[in-house]
Amino acid sequence: MSLPPLVEPAAELTVDEVRRYSRHLIIPDVGMDGQKRLKNAKVLCVGAGGLGSPALMYLAAAGVGTLGIVEFDEVDESNLQRQIIHSQADIGRSKAESARDSVLGINPYVNVVLHEERLEADNVMDIFSQYDL
């Protein structure tokens, strides 16, 4: 049984995007249509810590078009051994801003939306409704 796709494909990939994602494009189950879907996808990551850090990096590298980051904390030195999206220079900075800068360093084609707040019962539906996944 095949499920319908969550996201419709974007109109086109630029020449630079075709070069960047060339290895995805030759995978039969991804191809041009799949890469266009990734470009059009809006994915929310709750937290830019131990699990969110590598997830954000891989999602950005894969070409997800919009990444939302929910994070209210600041980078602490004790975070650096497991939260690989942050660096020594980020200590004291907002984790959301640090993560955004790292994501854009990996892939400048990604649109990053920051939600610098705690995820709570009164904001969860508003935030989640802006994303596909």
Short mmCIF file of C-alpha atoms in Angstrom, two decimals:
data_model
loop_
_atom_site.label_atom_id
_atom_site.label_comp_id
_atom_site.label_asym_id
_atom_site.label_seq_id
_atom_site.Cartn_x
_atom_site.Cartn_y
_atom_site.Cartn_z
CA MET A 1 0.00 0.00 0.00
CA SER A 2 1.42 3.34 -1.03
CA LEU A 3 0.73 6.49 0.95
CA PRO A 4 0.07 9.79 -0.79
CA PRO A 5 2.95 12.28 -0.56
CA LEU A 6 2.83 14.90 2.20
CA VAL A 7 4.21 17.63 -0.05
CA GLU A 8 3.73 18.52 -3.69
CA PRO A 9 6.92 19.05 -5.71
CA ALA A 10 8.39 22.53 -6.10
CA ALA A 11 8.19 23.99 -9.60
CA GLU A 12 11.87 23.67 -10.50
CA LEU A 13 15.36 23.23 -9.12
CA THR A 14 17.99 25.79 -10.03
CA VAL A 15 21.14 24.73 -11.87
CA ASP A 16 23.06 25.13 -8.60
CA GLU A 17 20.55 22.92 -6.77
CA VAL A 18 20.79 20.24 -9.46
CA ARG A 19 24.57 20.20 -9.00
CA ARG A 20 24.28 20.18 -5.19
CA TYR A 21 21.76 17.34 -5.07
CA SER A 22 23.12 15.35 -8.03
CA ARG A 23 23.64 12.22 -5.92
CA HIS A 24 20.01 12.28 -4.74
CA LEU A 25 18.79 12.73 -8.29
CA ILE A 26 20.30 9.42 -9.42
CA ILE A 27 18.59 7.44 -6.63
CA PRO A 28 15.49 5.89 -8.24
CA ASP A 29 13.28 6.40 -5.17
CA VAL A 30 14.26 10.09 -4.89
CA GLY A 31 15.01 11.45 -8.35
CA MET A 32 14.01 14.91 -9.53
CA ASP A 33 10.44 14.63 -8.23
CA GLY A 34 11.57 13.60 -4.75
CA GLN A 35 14.15 16.38 -4.56
CA LYS A 36 11.51 18.92 -5.60
CA ARG A 37 9.28 17.61 -2.80
CA LEU A 38 12.13 18.07 -0.32
CA LYS A 39 12.61 21.62 -1.56
CA ASN A 40 8.93 22.35 -1.00
CA ALA A 41 8.79 20.65 2.42
CA LYS A 42 8.40 22.54 5.70
CA VAL A 43 9.84 20.55 8.62
CA LEU A 44 9.78 21.59 12.28
CA CYS A 45 12.54 20.52 14.65
CA VAL A 46 11.68 20.83 18.33
CA GLY A 47 14.98 21.56 20.03
CA ALA A 48 18.50 22.20 18.77
CA GLY A 49 20.20 20.01 21.34
CA GLY A 50 21.51 16.45 21.33
CA LEU A 51 18.97 15.02 18.87
CA GLY A 52 17.91 18.18 17.06
CA SER A 53 21.48 19.17 16.17
CA PRO A 54 22.32 16.29 13.81
CA ALA A 55 18.74 16.14 12.52
CA LEU A 56 18.89 19.80 11.46
CA MET A 57 22.26 19.31 9.80
CA TYR A 58 21.09 16.29 7.78
CA LEU A 59 17.76 17.89 6.84
CA ALA A 60 19.57 21.00 5.63
CA ALA A 61 22.10 18.97 3.65
CA ALA A 62 19.30 16.92 2.07
CA GLY A 63 17.62 20.06 0.75
CA VAL A 64 14.52 20.47 2.90
CA GLY A 65 13.27 23.88 1.82
CA THR A 66 12.05 25.27 5.14
CA LEU A 67 13.33 24.27 8.57
CA GLY A 68 11.59 25.56 11.67
CA ILE A 69 13.50 25.47 14.94
CA VAL A 70 11.78 25.63 18.33
CA GLU A 71 14.43 26.43 20.93
CA PHE A 72 14.51 28.83 23.88
CA ASP A 73 17.86 27.98 25.50
CA GLU A 74 21.40 29.37 25.16
CA VAL A 75 24.53 27.45 24.21
CA ASP A 76 26.55 26.33 27.23
CA GLU A 77 30.03 24.83 27.18
CA SER A 78 28.61 21.57 28.55
CA ASN A 79 26.47 21.27 25.38
CA LEU A 80 29.39 21.12 22.97
CA GLN A 81 30.34 17.47 23.39
CA ARG A 82 26.93 16.26 22.17
CA GLN A 83 25.19 19.17 20.41
CA ILE A 84 27.30 19.20 17.28
CA ILE A 85 25.55 22.07 15.53
CA HIS A 86 27.06 24.53 18.04
CA SER A 87 30.71 25.53 18.46
CA GLN A 88 32.96 27.14 21.06
CA ALA A 89 32.27 30.55 19.52
CA ASP A 90 28.53 30.07 20.15
CA ILE A 91 28.75 29.85 23.95
CA GLY A 92 26.24 32.29 25.42
CA ARG A 93 24.35 32.70 22.14
CA SER A 94 20.79 31.65 21.50
CA LYS A 95 20.74 27.99 20.42
CA ALA A 96 18.14 28.85 17.79
CA GLU A 97 20.36 31.52 16.24
CA SER A 98 23.45 29.32 16.46
CA ALA A 99 21.60 26.45 14.78
CA ARG A 100 20.26 28.77 12.07
CA ASP A 101 23.76 30.01 11.27
CA SER A 102 25.11 26.45 11.07
CA VAL A 103 22.22 25.31 8.86
CA LEU A 104 22.79 28.22 6.47
CA GLY A 105 26.50 27.40 6.44
CA ILE A 106 25.62 23.88 5.30
CA ASN A 107 22.98 24.95 2.79
CA PRO A 108 22.23 28.59 1.94
CA TYR A 109 19.12 27.54 -0.03
CA VAL A 110 17.24 26.59 3.16
CA ASN A 111 14.72 28.99 4.66
CA VAL A 112 15.12 28.89 8.47
CA VAL A 113 12.29 30.03 10.74
CA LEU A 114 13.09 30.54 14.42
CA HIS A 115 10.62 30.02 17.25
CA GLU A 116 12.61 31.22 20.26
CA GLU A 117 10.14 30.09 22.87
CA ARG A 118 9.14 27.07 24.90
CA LEU A 119 6.71 24.74 23.20
CA GLU A 120 3.62 24.91 25.42
CA ALA A 121 -0.02 23.90 25.23
CA ASP A 122 -1.02 27.45 24.29
CA ASN A 123 1.34 27.73 21.27
CA VAL A 124 1.83 24.18 20.01
CA MET A 125 -1.04 24.13 17.51
CA ASP A 126 -0.14 27.54 16.08
CA ILE A 127 3.49 26.51 15.57
CA PHE A 128 2.78 22.98 14.29
CA SER A 129 0.18 24.23 11.80
CA GLN A 130 2.92 26.05 9.87
CA TYR A 131 4.74 22.81 8.94
CA ASP A 132 4.22 19.61 6.98
CA LEU A 133 6.14 17.42 9.42
#
